[in-house]
XYZ file of N, CA and C in Angstrom:
633
model
N -102.741 72.261 -40.577
C -103.296 73.468 -41.155
C -102.449 73.892 -42.333
N -103.059 74.015 -43.485
C -102.275 74.334 -44.676
C -102.904 75.480 -45.434
N -102.092 76.431 -45.861
C -102.589 77.437 -46.768
C -102.293 76.965 -48.193
N -102.504 77.809 -49.194
C -102.325 77.390 -50.570
C -100.921 76.909 -50.878
N -99.912 77.629 -50.364
C -98.531 77.230 -50.615
C -98.203 75.901 -49.963
N -98.769 75.673 -48.792
C -98.452 74.454 -48.070
C -99.167 73.230 -48.612
N -100.236 73.427 -49.364
C -101.096 72.314 -49.717
C -100.350 71.190 -50.426
N -99.401 71.524 -51.288
C -98.675 70.504 -52.037
C -97.821 69.629 -51.139
N -97.558 70.118 -49.900
C -96.739 69.347 -48.984
C -97.554 68.719 -47.852
N -98.879 68.889 -47.852
C -99.658 68.398 -46.730
C -99.760 66.888 -46.721
N -99.562 66.248 -47.866
C -99.515 64.789 -47.924
C -98.319 64.421 -48.795
N -97.166 64.264 -48.190
C -95.941 64.030 -48.947
C -95.770 62.531 -49.131
N -96.071 62.045 -50.326
C -96.111 60.615 -50.554
C -94.778 59.921 -50.385
N -93.691 60.542 -50.822
C -92.406 59.848 -50.776
C -91.481 60.412 -49.704
N -92.062 61.162 -48.753
C -91.249 61.736 -47.684
C -91.089 60.730 -46.554
N -89.947 60.757 -45.933
C -89.730 59.925 -44.758
C -88.816 60.668 -43.806
N -89.114 60.544 -42.515
C -88.255 61.169 -41.531
C -86.977 60.358 -41.421
N -85.854 60.976 -41.669
C -84.583 60.258 -41.649
C -83.998 60.254 -40.243
N -83.903 61.421 -39.640
C -83.305 61.533 -38.317
C -84.096 62.557 -37.499
N -84.278 62.256 -36.240
C -84.881 63.193 -35.298
C -83.907 63.327 -34.140
N -83.360 64.512 -33.955
C -82.333 64.750 -32.945
C -82.653 66.034 -32.183
N -81.998 66.279 -31.053
C -82.248 67.524 -30.314
C -81.996 68.757 -31.176
N -82.689 69.835 -30.845
C -82.486 71.092 -31.563
C -81.030 71.527 -31.484
N -80.534 72.010 -32.599
C -79.185 72.574 -32.591
C -79.270 74.072 -32.891
N -78.127 74.717 -32.921
C -78.092 76.164 -33.119
C -78.672 76.564 -34.470
N -78.483 75.737 -35.493
C -79.038 76.048 -36.818
C -80.560 76.079 -36.791
N -81.171 75.152 -36.055
C -82.628 75.126 -35.940
C -83.144 76.378 -35.239
N -82.493 76.740 -34.151
C -82.919 77.926 -33.419
C -82.750 79.183 -34.266
N -81.673 79.229 -35.047
C -81.469 80.380 -35.928
C -82.515 80.417 -37.035
N -82.953 79.239 -37.527
C -84.001 79.210 -38.544
C -85.304 79.764 -37.984
N -85.644 79.379 -36.754
C -86.862 79.902 -36.139
C -86.725 81.395 -35.852
N -85.534 81.826 -35.464
C -85.302 83.256 -35.256
C -85.461 84.029 -36.563
N -85.084 83.402 -37.671
C -85.168 84.082 -38.970
C -86.612 84.343 -39.380
N -87.557 83.589 -38.820
C -88.972 83.865 -39.091
C -89.638 84.556 -37.912
N -88.801 85.051 -36.967
C -89.312 85.965 -35.967
C -89.541 85.443 -34.577
N -89.159 84.187 -34.310
C -89.438 83.633 -32.991
C -88.167 83.580 -32.149
N -88.109 84.347 -31.061
C -86.915 84.342 -30.210
C -86.640 82.944 -29.659
N -85.365 82.648 -29.443
C -85.000 81.328 -28.944
C -85.661 81.014 -27.609
N -85.927 82.032 -26.812
C -86.514 81.822 -25.485
C -87.942 81.293 -25.532
N -88.626 81.409 -26.667
C -90.028 80.965 -26.726
C -90.157 79.552 -27.287
N -89.075 78.966 -27.743
C -89.125 77.647 -28.385
C -89.139 76.557 -27.310
N -90.099 75.613 -27.365
C -90.120 74.494 -26.406
C -89.028 73.484 -26.751
N -87.835 73.723 -26.238
C -86.656 72.973 -26.680
C -86.702 71.497 -26.299
N -87.438 71.159 -25.249
C -87.527 69.754 -24.856
C -88.344 68.953 -25.858
N -89.461 69.534 -26.333
C -90.355 68.808 -27.222
C -90.043 69.005 -28.707
N -89.558 70.165 -29.072
C -89.273 70.420 -30.480
C -87.913 69.852 -30.852
N -87.820 69.253 -32.031
C -86.618 68.549 -32.447
C -86.130 69.025 -33.809
N -84.846 68.743 -34.059
C -84.301 68.887 -35.404
C -84.717 67.660 -36.203
N -85.283 67.883 -37.395
C -85.754 66.784 -38.240
C -85.069 66.870 -39.596
N -84.504 65.753 -40.007
C -83.935 65.646 -41.345
C -84.897 64.790 -42.166
N -85.465 65.377 -43.207
C -86.531 64.748 -43.974
C -86.084 64.505 -45.405
N -86.308 63.282 -45.873
C -86.055 62.979 -47.281
C -87.353 63.216 -48.049
N -87.346 64.203 -48.930
C -88.555 64.609 -49.643
C -88.228 64.816 -51.113
N -88.895 64.054 -51.993
C -88.665 64.175 -53.434
C -87.171 64.079 -53.765
N -86.528 63.052 -53.180
C -85.103 62.791 -53.415
C -84.197 63.938 -52.968
N -84.659 64.685 -51.997
C -83.898 65.822 -51.488
C -83.940 65.808 -49.971
N -82.819 66.021 -49.329
C -82.787 66.066 -47.873
C -83.072 67.494 -47.415
N -84.092 67.637 -46.594
C -84.489 68.947 -46.057
C -84.296 68.936 -44.544
N -83.771 70.022 -44.030
C -83.584 70.168 -42.593
C -84.654 71.113 -42.061
N -85.228 70.760 -40.936
C -86.247 71.606 -40.347
C -86.443 71.289 -38.882
N -87.553 71.780 -38.341
C -87.904 71.530 -36.946
C -89.239 70.830 -36.907
N -89.438 70.015 -35.886
C -90.694 69.300 -35.763
C -91.042 69.048 -34.313
N -92.308 68.798 -34.096
C -92.778 68.449 -32.757
C -93.780 67.311 -32.907
N -93.632 66.303 -32.088
C -94.448 65.096 -32.198
C -95.867 65.364 -31.730
N -96.854 64.889 -32.508
C -98.242 65.012 -32.060
C -98.669 63.749 -31.311
N -99.878 63.746 -30.775
C -100.294 62.685 -29.860
C -100.440 61.329 -30.539
N -100.528 61.298 -31.866
C -100.673 60.032 -32.581
C -99.382 59.581 -33.260
N -98.267 60.225 -32.925
C -96.987 59.796 -33.447
C -96.551 60.486 -34.726
N -97.418 61.332 -35.303
C -97.026 62.123 -36.465
C -96.147 63.284 -36.050
N -95.793 64.112 -37.014
C -94.877 65.218 -36.748
C -95.392 66.493 -37.385
N -95.445 67.568 -36.598
C -95.749 68.892 -37.138
C -94.413 69.504 -37.522
N -94.238 69.788 -38.807
C -92.911 70.044 -39.372
C -92.872 71.375 -40.104
N -91.739 72.076 -39.926
C -91.504 73.309 -40.682
C -90.054 73.343 -41.125
N -89.849 73.771 -42.380
C -88.491 73.901 -42.905
C -88.417 75.098 -43.837
N -87.369 75.878 -43.685
C -87.136 76.977 -44.625
C -86.542 76.459 -45.924
N -86.219 75.153 -45.990
C -85.739 74.553 -47.233
C -86.866 74.330 -48.234
N -88.113 74.368 -47.756
C -89.286 74.119 -48.599
C -90.127 75.389 -48.678
N -90.885 75.579 -49.774
C -91.711 76.786 -49.915
C -92.988 76.701 -49.092
N -92.836 76.758 -47.779
C -93.992 76.702 -46.888
C -94.025 77.945 -46.013
N -95.227 78.324 -45.610
C -95.371 79.483 -44.735
C -95.811 79.102 -43.332
N -96.291 77.874 -43.174
C -96.744 77.377 -41.881
C -96.318 75.923 -41.744
N -96.264 75.405 -40.517
C -95.950 73.985 -40.350
C -96.999 73.092 -41.006
N -96.574 71.902 -41.405
C -97.491 70.913 -41.980
C -97.327 69.598 -41.209
N -98.309 68.729 -41.374
C -98.294 67.443 -40.682
C -97.641 66.379 -41.554
N -96.682 65.669 -40.981
C -96.075 64.514 -41.622
C -96.602 63.265 -40.914
N -97.061 62.292 -41.670
C -97.613 61.043 -41.144
C -98.959 61.313 -40.450
N -99.225 60.648 -39.330
C -100.541 60.696 -38.700
C -100.849 62.080 -38.123
N -102.060 62.606 -38.389
C -102.444 63.882 -37.780
C -102.787 63.700 -36.301
N -102.660 64.775 -35.557
C -102.993 64.740 -34.139
C -102.729 66.082 -33.494
N -103.301 66.282 -32.337
C -103.057 67.509 -31.576
C -101.681 67.428 -30.903
N -101.171 68.584 -30.528
C -99.924 68.668 -29.763
C -100.229 69.331 -28.428
N -99.829 68.684 -27.348
C -100.016 69.247 -26.014
C -98.665 69.663 -25.447
N -98.558 70.917 -25.057
C -97.312 71.458 -24.511
C -97.602 71.910 -23.079
N -97.176 71.142 -22.094
C -97.496 71.485 -20.699
C -96.694 72.684 -20.207
N -97.295 73.428 -19.305
C -96.567 74.541 -18.688
C -95.462 74.000 -17.779
N -95.775 72.901 -17.061
C -94.786 72.227 -16.239
C -94.784 70.750 -16.601
N -93.610 70.198 -16.733
C -93.476 68.800 -17.123
C -94.182 67.880 -16.134
N -95.005 66.981 -16.671
C -95.678 65.928 -15.892
C -96.705 66.464 -14.894
N -97.066 67.744 -14.998
C -98.075 68.320 -14.110
C -99.129 69.021 -14.964
N -100.389 68.615 -14.805
C -101.464 69.259 -15.558
C -101.900 70.536 -14.848
N -101.914 71.643 -15.594
C -102.413 72.899 -15.036
C -103.937 72.861 -14.938
N -104.487 73.821 -14.235
C -105.938 73.904 -14.134
C -106.561 74.510 -15.381
N -105.776 75.264 -16.145
C -106.317 75.890 -17.345
C -105.408 75.618 -18.542
N -105.995 75.743 -19.725
C -105.213 75.561 -20.946
C -105.641 76.581 -21.993
N -104.739 76.823 -22.938
C -105.013 77.684 -24.088
C -104.994 76.825 -25.348
N -105.866 77.162 -26.293
C -105.979 76.414 -27.539
C -105.518 77.273 -28.714
N -104.776 76.650 -29.633
C -104.250 77.338 -30.806
C -104.531 76.500 -32.047
N -104.631 77.191 -33.185
C -104.958 76.482 -34.417
C -103.724 75.831 -35.049
N -102.533 76.429 -34.872
C -101.321 75.826 -35.418
C -100.111 76.212 -34.561
N -98.999 75.580 -34.855
C -97.803 75.753 -34.036
C -97.265 77.177 -34.070
N -97.380 77.857 -35.207
C -96.879 79.226 -35.304
C -97.712 80.192 -34.465
N -99.028 79.955 -34.351
C -99.826 80.794 -33.458
C -99.409 80.571 -31.999
N -99.072 79.333 -31.659
C -98.561 79.062 -30.305
C -97.255 79.819 -30.061
N -96.322 79.750 -31.022
C -95.046 80.462 -30.864
C -95.256 81.978 -30.852
N -96.245 82.458 -31.615
C -96.578 83.884 -31.588
C -97.093 84.280 -30.202
N -97.917 83.435 -29.613
C -98.418 83.661 -28.253
C -97.257 83.764 -27.262
N -96.301 82.836 -27.361
C -95.150 82.878 -26.471
C -94.314 84.141 -26.710
N -94.231 84.560 -27.975
C -93.505 85.788 -28.301
C -94.177 86.999 -27.672
N -95.504 87.036 -27.706
C -96.238 88.157 -27.104
C -96.071 88.168 -25.591
N -96.048 86.992 -24.966
C -95.799 86.939 -23.524
C -94.426 87.512 -23.196
N -93.450 87.245 -24.071
C -92.088 87.693 -23.834
C -91.916 89.185 -24.075
N -92.502 89.697 -25.151
C -92.238 91.066 -25.575
C -93.303 92.076 -25.164
N -94.521 91.590 -24.878
C -95.623 92.514 -24.596
C -96.309 92.211 -23.271
N -95.658 91.438 -22.416
C -96.258 91.040 -21.145
C -97.648 90.419 -21.346
N -97.838 89.767 -22.503
C -99.030 88.979 -22.745
C -100.220 89.706 -23.314
N -100.276 91.034 -23.162
C -101.427 91.814 -23.664
C -102.750 91.301 -23.111
N -102.733 90.716 -21.918
C -103.952 90.176 -21.318
C -104.227 88.731 -21.670
N -103.366 88.120 -22.492
C -103.533 86.702 -22.817
C -103.288 85.850 -21.575
N -103.932 84.690 -21.480
C -103.727 83.810 -20.317
C -102.266 83.395 -20.195
N -101.801 83.260 -18.969
C -100.421 82.845 -18.711
C -100.409 81.645 -17.774
N -99.245 81.007 -17.674
C -99.045 79.881 -16.757
C -100.106 78.797 -16.969
N -100.249 78.389 -18.213
C -101.255 77.376 -18.540
C -100.688 76.387 -19.553
N -101.286 75.204 -19.605
C -100.930 74.252 -20.646
C -101.414 74.776 -21.992
N -100.788 74.329 -23.068
C -101.168 74.774 -24.412
C -101.438 73.558 -25.292
N -102.521 73.617 -26.062
C -102.889 72.530 -26.969
C -103.053 73.124 -28.360
N -102.401 72.477 -29.343
C -102.416 72.966 -30.727
C -103.236 72.005 -31.582
N -104.198 72.549 -32.323
C -105.107 71.735 -33.142
C -104.391 71.110 -34.351
N -103.650 71.918 -35.104
C -102.862 71.503 -36.278
C -103.688 71.206 -37.531
N -104.827 70.571 -37.388
C -105.630 70.175 -38.551
C -107.076 70.040 -38.080
N -108.013 70.453 -38.933
C -109.426 70.388 -38.551
C -109.880 68.955 -38.281
N -109.191 67.980 -38.853
C -109.521 66.577 -38.591
C -109.303 66.211 -37.125
N -108.564 67.040 -36.406
C -108.224 66.743 -35.017
C -109.202 67.360 -34.015
N -110.305 67.912 -34.495
C -111.206 68.636 -33.595
C -111.750 67.741 -32.481
N -112.161 66.520 -32.804
C -112.683 65.634 -31.766
C -111.596 65.306 -30.736
N -110.370 65.102 -31.197
C -109.257 64.893 -30.269
C -109.098 66.094 -29.343
N -109.195 67.279 -29.914
C -109.051 68.504 -29.124
C -110.118 68.568 -28.036
N -111.355 68.249 -28.398
C -112.451 68.302 -27.426
C -112.243 67.288 -26.299
N -111.644 66.162 -26.612
C -111.325 65.185 -25.575
C -110.154 65.664 -24.720
N -109.192 66.327 -25.346
C -108.002 66.809 -24.624
C -108.370 67.786 -23.507
N -109.424 68.572 -23.698
C -109.716 69.660 -22.753
C -110.648 69.245 -21.614
N -111.129 68.017 -21.627
C -112.161 67.607 -20.670
C -111.736 67.736 -19.217
N -110.450 67.619 -18.945
C -110.003 67.575 -17.550
C -109.505 68.920 -17.035
N -109.679 69.965 -17.825
C -109.263 71.298 -17.380
C -110.418 72.047 -16.729
N -110.068 72.921 -15.801
C -111.085 73.727 -15.143
C -111.493 74.925 -15.988
N -110.573 75.401 -16.826
C -110.905 76.530 -17.697
C -110.112 76.420 -18.998
N -110.758 76.821 -20.088
C -110.149 76.736 -21.415
C -110.270 78.095 -22.103
N -109.173 78.575 -22.683
C -109.161 79.832 -23.426
C -108.863 79.547 -24.891
N -109.729 80.021 -25.783
C -109.558 79.826 -27.226
C -108.782 81.000 -27.812
N -107.652 80.708 -28.437
C -106.827 81.736 -29.073
C -106.759 81.461 -30.571
N -107.917 81.288 -31.180
C -108.016 80.955 -32.593
C -107.998 82.223 -33.457
N -107.849 82.074 -34.774
C -107.904 83.244 -35.662
C -109.223 84.004 -35.536
N -109.209 85.241 -35.945
C -110.411 86.076 -35.867
C -111.346 85.860 -37.046
N -111.003 84.963 -37.944
C -111.838 84.656 -39.112
C -113.115 83.951 -38.684
N -114.037 83.786 -39.644
C -115.272 83.075 -39.360
C -114.979 81.642 -38.927
N -114.004 81.016 -39.562
C -113.625 79.655 -39.177
C -113.151 79.607 -37.735
N -112.323 80.586 -37.351
C -111.848 80.639 -35.973
C -112.979 80.824 -34.982
N -113.958 81.644 -35.339
C -115.103 81.872 -34.449
C -115.957 80.612 -34.327
N -116.093 79.866 -35.429
C -116.849 78.608 -35.372
C -116.139 77.610 -34.460
N -114.812 77.542 -34.574
C -114.045 76.658 -33.694
C -114.252 77.040 -32.229
N -114.142 78.329 -31.931
C -114.316 78.784 -30.550
C -115.727 78.489 -30.045
N -116.726 78.730 -30.888
C -118.110 78.454 -30.497
C -118.315 76.974 -30.222
N -117.706 76.123 -31.049
C -117.807 74.673 -30.838
C -117.224 74.279 -29.487
N -116.075 74.831 -29.157
C -115.448 74.537 -27.865
C -116.312 75.043 -26.723
N -116.801 76.268 -26.849
C -117.563 76.870 -25.746
C -118.903 76.188 -25.521
N -119.496 75.643 -26.573
C -120.746 74.886 -26.399
C -120.503 73.570 -25.684
N -119.346 72.979 -25.958
C -119.006 71.685 -25.356
C -118.493 71.871 -23.928
N -117.792 72.964 -23.697
C -117.099 73.175 -22.433
C -117.511 74.536 -21.888
N -118.352 74.531 -20.866
C -118.963 75.776 -20.388
C -117.950 76.740 -19.774
N -116.923 76.218 -19.115
C -115.929 77.094 -18.495
C -114.832 77.419 -19.506
N -115.231 78.109 -20.563
C -114.284 78.477 -21.616
C -114.620 79.866 -22.130
N -113.663 80.477 -22.802
C -113.897 81.807 -23.356
C -113.090 81.984 -24.630
N -113.498 82.957 -25.431
C -112.819 83.282 -26.680
C -111.954 84.524 -26.452
N -110.659 84.409 -26.717
C -109.725 85.511 -26.462
C -109.465 86.371 -27.692
N -110.200 86.164 -28.788
C -109.839 86.870 -30.024
C -110.046 88.376 -29.944
N -110.804 88.850 -28.949
C -110.970 90.299 -28.784
C -109.642 90.958 -28.386
N -108.713 90.178 -27.838
C -107.419 90.718 -27.424
C -106.520 91.043 -28.608
N -106.829 90.471 -29.779
C -106.073 90.795 -30.996
C -107.016 91.158 -32.131
N -108.097 91.844 -31.761
C -109.061 92.346 -32.739
C -108.356 93.269 -33.740
N -108.690 93.130 -35.012
C -108.044 93.906 -36.056
C -106.894 93.174 -36.718
N -106.528 92.014 -36.181
C -105.484 91.168 -36.762
C -106.096 89.829 -37.159
N -105.529 89.187 -38.164
C -106.063 87.896 -38.605
C -105.902 86.820 -37.540
N -104.804 86.903 -36.806
C -104.503 85.877 -35.807
C -103.379 86.384 -34.904
N -102.961 85.543 -33.976
C -101.868 85.927 -33.077
C -100.563 86.155 -33.824
N -100.348 85.373 -34.879
C -99.122 85.515 -35.659
C -99.027 86.901 -36.294
N -100.148 87.378 -36.822
C -100.153 88.707 -37.445
C -99.823 89.789 -36.418
N -100.359 89.656 -35.213
C -100.047 90.612 -34.160
C -98.584 90.526 -33.761
N -98.069 89.300 -33.638
C -96.667 89.130 -33.252
C -95.725 89.738 -34.285
N -96.088 89.637 -35.573
C -95.281 90.268 -36.617
C -95.121 91.762 -36.338
N -96.246 92.407 -36.040
C -96.200 93.851 -35.809
C -95.399 94.182 -34.555
N -95.598 93.383 -33.512
C -94.887 93.628 -32.258
C -93.381 93.481 -32.458
N -92.962 92.421 -33.150
C -91.534 92.202 -33.389
C -90.959 93.344 -34.209
N -91.707 93.778 -35.228
C -91.242 94.913 -36.033
C -91.108 96.165 -35.184
N -92.090 96.371 -34.310
C -92.064 97.567 -33.481
C -90.874 97.554 -32.530
N -90.513 96.395 -32.073
C -89.354 96.286 -31.194
C -88.043 96.345 -31.977
N -88.151 96.365 -33.300
C -86.990 96.498 -34.202
C -85.926 95.434 -33.892
N -86.429 94.216 -33.749
C -85.496 93.113 -33.544
C -85.685 92.163 -34.715
N -86.139 90.940 -34.462
C -86.306 89.970 -35.539
C -87.517 90.338 -36.374
N -87.503 89.904 -37.623
C -88.608 90.159 -38.546
C -89.206 88.847 -38.986
N -90.530 88.718 -38.907
C -91.199 87.492 -39.292
C -91.516 87.551 -40.769
N -90.962 86.650 -41.561
C -91.128 86.667 -43.004
C -92.219 85.765 -43.495
N -92.951 85.067 -42.628
C -93.962 84.127 -43.083
C -95.219 84.867 -43.481
C-alpha cells in the first residue's frame, strides 16, 4: 500500500536487503517515535533490516510476507507507510504461535495492524475483536491471496479504512465469506485505525505519531 510519498519507493530497482537480524533497541525506538509502543510490536516476526538503496544504506524494520517479500519501513527514507520490497504478499500474524484461532481480523497495511494493537493496549480495544489471528493485505494485488487465507476461519472481521475503497474491500470479503463483518463503524469519523490511534496516543500524552 503506497501513498504519493511512498510511490517512488514501491518498486526499488537497485535496492537489496543486506542483513535481516532480530529487532534491536534502535528499531523499537524508531517505531516508538512514530507512536507505536514497544509492547504492540510482534518482536518474533518483525526484524531489523539493513537495506542498500540508491547507493545508501538505510536501517529499518520489516516483516516477511507469505511469498518471501518484505514489508519495510524506515525513518531514513521519506515514507509515511510501509512498502513492499521484492515479491508482494499478505502477512499473517497468529495470536498464538503454531495455533490457528477460530477468528481473524483483516487490515489494509502494517501500520493499521500496529494501530489496532495500540488501541487494544490503551483503549481496551474500543469493541474491536480480540484474541484473534491478524492478516495484513499490504497491496491490492494480494486480494486473492487474502480471500484464500481466510477460508479456514469461523469468523472474519474487516478493519479496513472508512474510505470507499475500504468499504469495497469489506464488501468483497463479506460476499465471499458469509461469517464476516465490517468493523469500520467502531472508528467512524476517522480515515482508518491509524488516524484514531494518533488521537488516542495524543490524548494519553505519551508518544506522538508523526506519520
